[in-house]
CSV table of C-alpha atoms in Angstrom, one decimal:
chain,number,residue,atom,x,y,z
M,58,UNK,CA,0.1,-0.1,0.1
M,59,UNK,CA,2.7,2.5,1.0
M,60,UNK,CA,4.5,1.7,-2.5
M,61,UNK,CA,1.3,2.4,-4.3
M,62,UNK,CA,0.7,5.7,-2.4
M,63,UNK,CA,4.2,6.7,-3.1
M,64,UNK,CA,4.0,5.8,-6.8
M,65,UNK,CA,0.7,7.5,-7.0
M,66,UNK,CA,2.0,10.8,-5.4
M,67,UNK,CA,5.0,10.3,-7.8
M,68,UNK,CA,2.4,10.2,-10.7
M,69,UNK,CA,0.4,13.2,-9.4
M,70,UNK,CA,3.6,15.2,-9.0
M,71,UNK,CA,4.6,14.3,-12.6
M,72,UNK,CA,1.3,15.3,-14.0
M,73,UNK,CA,1.4,18.6,-12.3
M,74,UNK,CA,4.8,19.4,-13.6
M,75,UNK,CA,5.2,17.6,-16.9
M,76,UNK,CA,1.7,18.2,-18.4
M,77,UNK,CA,2.2,22.1,-18.5
M,78,UNK,CA,5.7,21.4,-20.1
M,79,UNK,CA,4.2,19.0,-22.7
M,80,UNK,CA,1.3,21.4,-23.5
M,81,UNK,CA,3.7,24.4,-23.6
M,82,UNK,CA,6.0,22.5,-25.9
M,83,UNK,CA,2.9,21.3,-28.2
M,84,UNK,CA,1.9,25.1,-28.4
M,85,UNK,CA,5.4,26.3,-29.1
M,86,UNK,CA,5.7,23.6,-31.9
M,87,UNK,CA,2.1,24.5,-33.4
M,88,UNK,CA,2.9,28.3,-33.3
M,89,UNK,CA,6.3,27.7,-34.7
M,90,UNK,CA,5.0,25.5,-37.3
M,91,UNK,CA,2.2,27.8,-38.1
M,92,UNK,CA,4.6,31.0,-38.3
M,93,UNK,CA,7.1,29.1,-40.4
M,94,UNK,CA,4.6,27.9,-42.7
M,95,UNK,CA,3.2,31.4,-43.2
M,96,UNK,CA,6.8,32.5,-44.0
M,97,UNK,CA,7.6,29.7,-46.4
M,98,UNK,CA,4.0,30.4,-48.2
M,99,UNK,CA,4.8,34.1,-48.5
M,100,UNK,CA,8.3,33.4,-49.9
M,101,UNK,CA,6.9,30.8,-52.3
M,102,UNK,CA,4.1,33.2,-53.3
M,103,UNK,CA,6.6,35.9,-54.0
M,104,UNK,CA,8.7,33.6,-56.0
M,105,UNK,CA,5.9,32.3,-58.1
M,106,UNK,CA,4.7,35.8,-58.8
M,107,UNK,CA,8.3,36.7,-59.9
M,108,UNK,CA,8.2,33.6,-62.1
M,109,UNK,CA,4.9,34.6,-63.8
M,110,UNK,CA,6.0,38.1,-64.3
M,111,UNK,CA,9.4,36.9,-65.9
M,112,UNK,CA,7.5,34.5,-68.1
M,113,UNK,CA,5.3,37.4,-69.6
M,114,UNK,CA,8.5,39.5,-69.7
M,115,UNK,CA,10.6,36.9,-71.7
M,116,UNK,CA,7.6,36.3,-74.2
M,117,UNK,CA,7.1,39.8,-74.9
M,118,UNK,CA,11.0,40.4,-75.3
M,119,UNK,CA,11.2,37.2,-77.4
M,120,UNK,CA,8.1,37.7,-79.6
M,121,UNK,CA,6.5,40.8,-81.0
M,122,UNK,CA,3.1,41.6,-81.8
M,123,UNK,CA,-0.3,40.6,-80.4
M,124,UNK,CA,-1.1,36.9,-79.1
M,125,UNK,CA,-2.6,34.7,-81.5
M,126,UNK,CA,-4.5,31.6,-81.2
M,127,UNK,CA,-3.2,28.9,-83.5
M,128,UNK,CA,-6.5,26.8,-83.9
M,129,UNK,CA,-4.4,23.9,-85.6
M,130,UNK,CA,-2.2,23.5,-82.6
M,131,UNK,CA,-4.3,24.8,-80.1
M,132,UNK,CA,-1.3,26.9,-79.1
M,133,UNK,CA,-0.9,30.6,-78.5
M,134,UNK,CA,2.1,32.4,-79.8
M,135,UNK,CA,3.1,36.0,-81.2
M,136,UNK,CA,3.2,37.1,-84.7
M,137,UNK,CA,5.5,35.1,-86.8
M,138,UNK,CA,6.2,32.8,-84.1
M,139,UNK,CA,5.2,29.3,-83.2
M,140,UNK,CA,3.7,27.8,-79.8
M,141,UNK,CA,6.5,25.2,-79.7
M,142,UNK,CA,8.9,28.2,-79.5
M,143,UNK,CA,6.9,29.9,-76.7
M,144,UNK,CA,7.1,26.4,-74.9
M,145,UNK,CA,10.8,26.4,-75.1
M,146,UNK,CA,11.0,29.7,-73.4
M,147,UNK,CA,8.7,28.4,-70.7
M,148,UNK,CA,10.7,25.2,-70.1
M,149,UNK,CA,14.0,27.2,-69.8
M,150,UNK,CA,12.3,29.2,-67.2
M,151,UNK,CA,11.1,26.1,-65.3
M,152,UNK,CA,14.6,24.8,-65.4
M,153,UNK,CA,15.9,28.1,-63.8
M,154,UNK,CA,13.0,28.4,-61.3
M,155,UNK,CA,11.7,24.9,-60.7
M,156,UNK,CA,8.2,26.1,-61.2
M,157,UNK,CA,5.6,25.0,-63.8
M,158,UNK,CA,4.0,27.7,-66.1
M,159,UNK,CA,1.0,27.6,-68.0
M,160,UNK,CA,-0.6,30.3,-70.3
M,161,UNK,CA,-4.4,30.4,-70.7
M,162,UNK,CA,-6.3,31.7,-73.6
M,163,UNK,CA,-9.6,32.7,-71.8
M,164,UNK,CA,-10.2,29.5,-69.8
M,165,UNK,CA,-8.3,26.9,-71.8
M,166,UNK,CA,-4.4,25.9,-71.5
M,167,UNK,CA,-2.6,26.7,-74.8
M,168,UNK,CA,1.1,26.4,-73.3
M,169,UNK,CA,2.3,24.6,-70.6
M,170,UNK,CA,5.3,22.8,-69.0
M,171,UNK,CA,3.0,20.5,-67.1
M,172,UNK,CA,2.8,16.9,-68.6
M,173,UNK,CA,0.4,14.0,-68.3
M,174,UNK,CA,1.2,10.4,-67.6
M,175,UNK,CA,2.1,10.2,-71.4
M,176,UNK,CA,4.6,12.8,-71.0
M,177,UNK,CA,2.6,15.0,-73.2
M,178,UNK,CA,1.8,18.8,-72.4
M,179,UNK,CA,-1.9,19.0,-70.9
M,180,UNK,CA,-2.9,21.8,-73.5
M,181,UNK,CA,-6.3,22.2,-74.3
M,182,UNK,CA,-7.7,21.5,-70.8
M,183,UNK,CA,-9.8,23.9,-68.6
M,184,UNK,CA,-8.9,25.9,-65.6
M,185,UNK,CA,-10.9,25.5,-62.3
M,186,UNK,CA,-14.4,27.3,-62.5
M,187,UNK,CA,-13.2,29.3,-59.2
M,188,UNK,CA,-10.2,30.4,-60.9
M,189,UNK,CA,-11.7,31.4,-63.8
M,190,UNK,CA,-14.1,33.6,-61.8
M,191,UNK,CA,-11.6,35.1,-59.8
M,192,UNK,CA,-8.8,35.8,-62.1
M,193,UNK,CA,-10.0,35.7,-65.8
M,194,UNK,CA,-13.5,37.2,-65.3
M,195,UNK,CA,-12.5,39.0,-62.1
M,196,UNK,CA,-9.2,40.1,-63.6
M,197,UNK,CA,-7.4,40.1,-60.4
M,198,UNK,CA,-4.3,38.0,-59.4
M,199,UNK,CA,-4.8,35.2,-56.9
M,200,UNK,CA,-2.7,32.9,-54.7
M,201,UNK,CA,-4.0,29.4,-53.9
M,202,UNK,CA,-2.3,27.1,-51.4
M,203,UNK,CA,-4.1,24.0,-52.9
M,204,UNK,CA,-5.0,23.6,-56.5
M,205,UNK,CA,-5.5,20.3,-58.3
M,206,UNK,CA,-4.1,20.1,-61.7
M,207,UNK,CA,-3.9,16.9,-63.5
M,208,UNK,CA,-4.4,15.0,-60.3
M,209,UNK,CA,-1.5,16.8,-58.3
M,210,UNK,CA,-1.9,19.3,-55.9
M,211,UNK,CA,0.1,22.8,-56.4
M,212,UNK,CA,0.6,25.9,-54.9
M,213,UNK,CA,-0.3,28.3,-57.4
M,214,UNK,CA,-0.2,32.0,-58.5
M,215,UNK,CA,-2.5,33.2,-61.3
M,216,UNK,CA,-2.6,36.6,-62.9
M,217,UNK,CA,-4.7,38.0,-65.7
M,218,UNK,CA,-3.0,38.2,-69.3
M,219,UNK,CA,-3.7,41.2,-71.4
M,220,UNK,CA,-3.3,42.2,-75.0
M,221,UNK,CA,-2.1,45.6,-76.1
M,222,UNK,CA,-5.6,47.1,-75.8
M,223,UNK,CA,-5.5,46.1,-72.0
M,224,UNK,CA,-8.1,43.6,-72.8
M,225,UNK,CA,-7.9,40.5,-70.5
M,226,UNK,CA,-7.5,37.5,-73.0
M,227,UNK,CA,-6.4,34.8,-70.6
M,228,UNK,CA,-4.3,33.9,-67.6
M,229,UNK,CA,-0.8,32.9,-66.7
M,230,UNK,CA,0.0,30.3,-64.1
M,231,UNK,CA,3.3,29.7,-62.1
M,232,UNK,CA,3.2,26.8,-59.6
M,233,UNK,CA,5.1,24.4,-57.5
M,234,UNK,CA,3.8,21.0,-56.3
M,235,UNK,CA,2.2,21.2,-52.9
M,236,UNK,CA,4.5,18.3,-51.6
M,237,UNK,CA,7.6,20.6,-52.5
M,238,UNK,CA,6.2,23.5,-50.5
M,239,UNK,CA,5.4,21.0,-47.7
M,240,UNK,CA,9.0,19.6,-47.7
M,241,UNK,CA,10.4,23.0,-47.3
M,242,UNK,CA,8.1,23.7,-44.3
M,243,UNK,CA,9.1,20.3,-42.9
M,244,UNK,CA,12.7,20.8,-43.3
M,245,UNK,CA,12.5,24.0,-41.4
M,246,UNK,CA,10.2,22.6,-38.9
M,247,UNK,CA,12.2,19.4,-37.9
M,248,UNK,CA,15.2,21.3,-36.1
M,249,UNK,CA,12.5,23.3,-34.0
M,250,UNK,CA,10.6,20.2,-33.3
M,251,UNK,CA,13.6,18.2,-32.5
M,252,UNK,CA,15.0,20.8,-30.1
M,253,UNK,CA,11.5,21.0,-28.4
M,254,UNK,CA,11.3,17.2,-27.9
M,255,UNK,CA,14.8,17.1,-26.7
M,256,UNK,CA,14.1,20.0,-24.3
M,257,UNK,CA,10.8,18.3,-23.2
M,258,UNK,CA,12.4,14.8,-22.6
M,259,UNK,CA,15.5,16.6,-20.7
M,260,UNK,CA,12.9,18.5,-18.4
M,261,UNK,CA,11.0,15.0,-18.1
M,262,UNK,CA,14.0,13.4,-16.9
M,263,UNK,CA,14.9,16.4,-14.6
M,264,UNK,CA,11.2,16.4,-13.3
M,265,UNK,CA,11.2,12.7,-12.7
M,266,UNK,CA,14.5,12.8,-10.7
M,267,UNK,CA,13.0,15.8,-8.9
M,268,UNK,CA,9.9,14.0,-8.2
M,269,UNK,CA,11.7,10.8,-6.9
M,270,UNK,CA,13.8,12.8,-4.5
M,271,UNK,CA,10.6,14.8,-3.4
M,272,UNK,CA,8.5,11.8,-2.7
M,273,UNK,CA,11.3,10.0,-1.2
M,274,UNK,CA,11.9,13.0,1.2
M,275,UNK,CA,8.0,13.1,1.9
M,276,UNK,CA,7.9,9.6,2.6
M,277,UNK,CA,10.7,9.8,4.9
M,278,UNK,CA,9.1,12.7,6.6
M,279,UNK,CA,5.8,10.6,7.0
M,280,UNK,CA,7.6,7.8,8.4
M,281,UNK,CA,9.5,9.9,10.9
M,282,UNK,CA,6.2,11.6,11.9
M,283,UNK,CA,4.3,8.1,12.2
M,284,UNK,CA,7.4,6.9,14.7
M,285,UNK,CA,7.0,9.9,16.8
M,286,UNK,CA,3.4,9.6,17.0
M,287,UNK,CA,3.8,6.1,18.2
M,288,UNK,CA,6.2,7.2,20.8
M,289,UNK,CA,9.6,6.6,19.1
M,290,UNK,CA,11.6,9.7,20.1
M,291,UNK,CA,14.9,7.9,18.9
M,292,UNK,CA,13.7,8.0,15.3
M,293,UNK,CA,16.0,9.8,12.9
M,294,UNK,CA,14.7,12.1,10.1
M,295,UNK,CA,17.6,11.7,7.8
M,296,UNK,CA,19.8,13.9,5.6
M,297,UNK,CA,17.4,13.5,2.6
M,298,UNK,CA,15.1,16.0,4.4
M,299,UNK,CA,17.2,17.7,6.8
M,300,UNK,CA,19.5,19.0,4.0
M,301,UNK,CA,16.8,20.4,1.9
M,302,UNK,CA,16.6,24.3,1.7
M,303,UNK,CA,12.9,24.5,0.6
M,304,UNK,CA,9.7,24.3,2.5
M,305,UNK,CA,9.9,20.6,3.1
M,306,UNK,CA,13.2,20.9,4.7
M,307,UNK,CA,12.0,23.7,7.0
M,308,UNK,CA,8.9,21.4,8.0
M,309,UNK,CA,11.4,18.4,8.7
M,310,UNK,CA,13.6,20.6,10.9
M,311,UNK,CA,10.4,21.7,12.7
M,312,UNK,CA,9.5,18.1,13.2
M,313,UNK,CA,12.9,17.5,14.7
M,314,UNK,CA,12.4,20.3,17.2
M,315,UNK,CA,8.9,19.1,18.0
M,316,UNK,CA,10.5,15.6,18.5
M,317,UNK,CA,13.1,17.0,21.0
M,318,UNK,CA,10.4,19.0,22.7
M,319,UNK,CA,8.0,15.9,23.1
M,320,UNK,CA,11.0,13.9,24.0
M,321,UNK,CA,11.8,16.4,26.9
M,322,UNK,CA,8.3,16.3,27.9
M,323,UNK,CA,7.8,12.6,27.9
M,324,UNK,CA,11.3,11.4,28.8
M,325,UNK,CA,12.9,14.0,30.9
M,326,UNK,CA,12.3,15.1,34.3
M,327,UNK,CA,11.3,18.7,34.3
M,328,UNK,CA,13.6,19.8,37.3
M,329,UNK,CA,16.5,17.6,37.1
M,330,UNK,CA,16.7,17.2,33.1
M,331,UNK,CA,17.7,13.6,34.0
M,332,UNK,CA,15.3,10.8,32.3
M,333,UNK,CA,12.2,10.3,34.2
M,334,UNK,CA,11.3,7.2,36.0
M,335,UNK,CA,9.3,5.9,33.0
M,336,UNK,CA,12.1,6.2,30.5
M,337,UNK,CA,14.4,4.7,33.0
M,338,UNK,CA,12.4,1.7,33.1
M,339,UNK,CA,12.3,1.5,29.2
M,340,UNK,CA,16.2,1.9,29.2
M,341,UNK,CA,16.8,-0.8,31.7
M,342,UNK,CA,14.6,-3.1,29.9
M,343,UNK,CA,16.3,-2.5,26.7
M,344,UNK,CA,19.7,-3.0,28.3
M,345,UNK,CA,18.4,-6.5,29.7
M,346,UNK,CA,17.1,-7.5,26.3
M,347,UNK,CA,20.5,-6.3,24.4
M,348,UNK,CA,22.6,-8.1,27.1
M,349,UNK,CA,20.5,-11.4,26.6
M,350,UNK,CA,21.1,-11.2,22.9
M,351,UNK,CA,24.8,-10.0,22.9
M,352,UNK,CA,25.9,-11.8,26.1
M,353,UNK,CA,27.2,-8.5,27.4
M,354,UNK,CA,27.7,-7.3,30.9
M,355,UNK,CA,25.7,-4.3,32.6
M,356,UNK,CA,25.2,-3.0,36.0
M,357,UNK,CA,22.3,-1.3,37.8
M,358,UNK,CA,22.8,1.2,40.8
M,359,UNK,CA,20.2,3.1,43.0
M,360,UNK,CA,21.6,6.4,44.3
M,361,UNK,CA,19.9,8.4,47.2
M,362,UNK,CA,21.0,11.9,48.6
M,363,UNK,CA,21.8,11.6,52.1
M,364,UNK,CA,19.9,13.8,54.7
M,365,UNK,CA,18.1,15.4,51.7
M,366,UNK,CA,15.1,16.2,54.0
M,367,UNK,CA,17.3,18.7,56.1
M,368,UNK,CA,17.6,20.8,52.9
M,369,UNK,CA,14.0,21.3,52.7
M,370,UNK,CA,13.3,21.7,56.2
M,371,UNK,CA,16.3,23.9,57.0
M,372,UNK,CA,16.3,26.1,54.0
M,373,UNK,CA,13.2,25.5,52.0
M,374,UNK,CA,12.2,23.5,48.9
M,375,UNK,CA,14.1,25.8,46.5
M,376,UNK,CA,17.3,24.9,48.2
M,377,UNK,CA,16.1,21.3,47.9
M,378,UNK,CA,15.4,21.7,44.2
M,379,UNK,CA,18.8,23.5,43.6
M,380,UNK,CA,20.7,20.5,45.4
M,381,UNK,CA,18.8,18.0,43.1
M,382,UNK,CA,19.7,20.1,40.0
M,383,UNK,CA,23.4,20.1,41.0
M,384,UNK,CA,23.7,16.5,42.0
M,385,UNK,CA,21.8,15.6,38.7
M,386,UNK,CA,24.0,17.6,36.6
M,387,UNK,CA,27.2,15.7,37.9
M,388,UNK,CA,25.3,12.2,37.2
M,389,UNK,CA,24.2,13.4,33.6
M,390,UNK,CA,27.7,14.5,32.6
M,391,UNK,CA,29.6,11.3,34.1
M,392,UNK,CA,26.9,8.9,32.7
M,393,UNK,CA,27.1,10.5,29.1
M,394,UNK,CA,28.2,7.6,26.8
M,395,UNK,CA,28.2,5.0,29.6
M,396,UNK,CA,24.5,4.4,30.1
M,397,UNK,CA,21.5,6.1,31.5
M,398,UNK,CA,21.0,8.5,34.6
M,399,UNK,CA,17.4,8.7,35.6
M,400,UNK,CA,15.3,10.3,38.5
M,401,UNK,CA,13.8,7.5,40.1
M,402,UNK,CA,11.7,9.5,42.6
M,403,UNK,CA,12.2,12.2,45.0
M,404,UNK,CA,16.0,12.3,45.9
M,405,UNK,CA,16.5,8.8,44.3
M,406,UNK,CA,18.3,8.0,40.9
M,407,UNK,CA,18.7,5.0,38.8
M,408,UNK,CA,22.1,4.4,37.0
M,409,UNK,CA,22.3,1.8,34.3
M,410,UNK,CA,25.7,1.1,32.9
M,411,UNK,CA,25.5,-0.6,29.7
M,412,UNK,CA,28.4,-2.9,28.3
M,413,UNK,CA,30.2,-2.8,31.7
M,414,UNK,CA,30.9,-5.4,34.3
M,415,UNK,CA,30.6,-4.7,38.0
M,416,UNK,CA,34.2,-3.8,38.4
M,417,UNK,CA,34.4,-0.9,35.8
M,418,UNK,CA,30.8,0.0,36.9
M,419,UNK,CA,31.9,0.3,40.5
M,420,UNK,CA,34.8,2.8,39.6
M,421,UNK,CA,32.5,5.0,37.6
M,422,UNK,CA,29.9,4.9,40.5
M,423,UNK,CA,32.8,5.8,43.1
M,424,UNK,CA,34.0,8.7,40.6
M,425,UNK,CA,30.4,10.0,40.6
M,426,UNK,CA,29.9,9.8,44.4
M,427,UNK,CA,33.2,11.5,45.1
M,428,UNK,CA,32.5,14.4,42.4
M,429,UNK,CA,29.2,14.9,44.3
M,430,UNK,CA,31.0,14.8,47.7
M,431,UNK,CA,33.5,17.5,46.6
M,432,UNK,CA,30.5,19.6,45.3
M,433,UNK,CA,30.0,23.1,47.3
M,434,UNK,CA,26.4,24.4,46.6
M,435,UNK,CA,26.0,28.3,47.4
M,436,UNK,CA,22.7,29.0,48.7
M,437,UNK,CA,22.3,32.5,50.0
M,438,UNK,CA,25.1,33.1,52.3
M,439,UNK,CA,25.5,29.4,52.9
M,440,UNK,CA,27.9,27.0,51.2
M,441,UNK,CA,26.5,23.5,51.5
M,442,UNK,CA,28.0,20.1,50.9
M,443,UNK,CA,26.2,16.9,49.9
M,444,UNK,CA,26.8,13.2,49.8
M,445,UNK,CA,25.1,10.2,48.2
M,446,UNK,CA,24.9,6.6,49.0
M,447,UNK,CA,24.8,4.1,46.1
M,448,UNK,CA,23.7,0.6,45.9
M,449,UNK,CA,25.1,-1.3,43.0
M,450,UNK,CA,24.7,-5.0,41.6
M,451,UNK,CA,26.0,-6.6,38.6
M,452,UNK,CA,23.1,-7.3,36.0
M,453,UNK,CA,21.8,-10.7,35.1
M,454,UNK,CA,19.7,-10.7,31.7
M,455,UNK,CA,18.0,-13.9,33.2
M,456,UNK,CA,16.5,-11.8,35.9
M,457,UNK,CA,13.6,-9.2,35.1
M,458,UNK,CA,13.7,-5.5,35.8
M,459,UNK,CA,11.9,-5.6,39.4
M,460,UNK,CA,14.4,-8.1,40.7
M,461,UNK,CA,17.3,-6.1,39.5
M,462,UNK,CA,15.8,-2.8,41.1
M,463,UNK,CA,14.9,-4.6,44.3
M,464,UNK,CA,18.7,-6.0,44.4
M,465,UNK,CA,20.2,-2.6,44.0
M,466,UNK,CA,17.7,-1.1,46.6
M,467,UNK,CA,18.7,-3.6,49.1
M,468,UNK,CA,22.3,-2.6,48.5
M,469,UNK,CA,21.4,1.0,49.0
M,470,UNK,CA,19.5,0.4,52.3
M,471,UNK,CA,22.6,-1.7,53.4
M,472,UNK,CA,24.8,1.2,52.4
M,473,UNK,CA,22.4,3.7,54.6
M,474,UNK,CA,22.5,1.3,57.6
M,475,UNK,CA,26.4,1.4,57.3
M,476,UNK,CA,26.9,4.9,57.8
M,477,UNK,CA,25.8,6.5,54.3
M,478,UNK,CA,28.2,8.5,51.9
M,479,UNK,CA,29.4,5.2,50.2
M,480,UNK,CA,29.0,3.0,47.1
M,481,UNK,CA,27.5,-0.4,48.5
M,482,UNK,CA,27.8,-3.6,46.3
M,483,UNK,CA,24.9,-5.9,46.5
M,484,UNK,CA,24.2,-9.3,45.1
M,485,UNK,CA,21.0,-10.8,43.6
M,486,UNK,CA,19.3,-13.5,45.6
M,487,UNK,CA,19.9,-17.0,44.6
M,488,UNK,CA,16.2,-17.3,43.9
M,489,UNK,CA,14.9,-19.3,40.8
M,490,UNK,CA,15.9,-17.5,37.8
M,491,UNK,CA,12.7,-16.0,36.0
M,492,UNK,CA,12.1,-16.6,32.7
C-alpha cells in the first residue's frame, strides 16, 4: 500500500509538472510550425509571382505583336512565331525556377510545362471554375495554396494576361507541387521540433528525478512523524530531508524540534533534566534484552542523596531543588556515553551502565559519588555540601527488571545502615531465575 501511495504521489507530481511543460511544448511547436509555414508560403508566393512576371517579360521580349491563337495546334504565340518556341521559353524558365508555367487563352491551357502520364503537355484542358471566376473574369491576381491540376496538388499563382488594348484575353499560371512546399516547411520545422522534443525529454528526466527525490523525502518525513506519533523519540529524520533548503526541509527541521520537545516532555524530568522514571524503566528493559542477545555485561545502581530532608526543612524547597539539580548535573555528565541516569523518585536516582561489568561500573559509580561529595553549593550566604549513598549490583539478563531494582535497592539500604556516603555492592538473591 505504501509503495502504491508513493507511486501515486509521484505520478501526481509528474502530471502537475510535466503536463504544463508538454502543453507548452505542443503550443510552441504549433505556433512555430504555423509561423514558419506562413513565412514559407509568402516566400513561395513571392517567388511564383516573379516567375509569372518573368514569363510574360520573356515572351514579350522574345516575340513581337499580339497573342494569336493557332487553332491547328491549339497554341498561343506571337506574330511570326510558333507555340513550340513559346513552350521552349517556358521550359527554360522552369529549369531555372523549378516552377511549372501555363498560359491560358480565356479558360483553356494553350502552352504549359505540365505533362500528363504519357509525357505530353496538358494543353486544351480547362482551368478550375473558381479560378476562372476570380482571375480571368474578375481580372485580379490570386494565390492558391491547394489547387488540383492533372491529379496533383499545386501551390499556385494566377494573374490575368492582357493584349495591347489592355483587354484580358487569358491567364498565366506559375506553381510548384504542394509536396515541394510542404517539404520546405517540414525541413524548417524538423530542427525546431527536435529541439523542443529534446528539451521536453530533458525536462521530463529532470522532473522525474526531482519527483523521486521529493517523494522519497516526503515518505521519509511521513515515516518519521509516524514513529514519533507511536512514541519512538529515537527516530532519525535523515539527511534526505534535513539538508533540503525548501519548505519541506523547513518542515522536517520543525518536526525534529517537535520531536525534541516531546522527548523532553515525555522522557525528561522537568526539574533535573535527567530521564524520568518511565524512560529509566524503558532503558533498563532495553539493556536487559540487548545483554541477553549479545551476552554482554551491565550493572544497575540506585543512588540516594543523604539527609536530603534537611535541605528542605532548614532552607526551603528552593534549596532542595537546587541540590537536586546540582547532583543531577554531575550524574548526567558522568553517565554520558556510559548508560542512563534517571530520576527514580524524590531524591533517588537510577544508574544503568551498559556494556560494563561490575568492576568498571563500580569505579565509575565511586567517581560520581566522589565528585558529588566535593561539590559545594552556594545558597544565599550558605555554602552547602552533599553526599550520596549508592547501591550497585551486577546485572543478570535472566532476571527481570523488578528483581534487579530490588537487589540494587537492598544494597542502597545496606549502605544507609552502614553509615551513608558510600557505594555499596549488592548481590542478587539465589532465587529461581525468572523466565
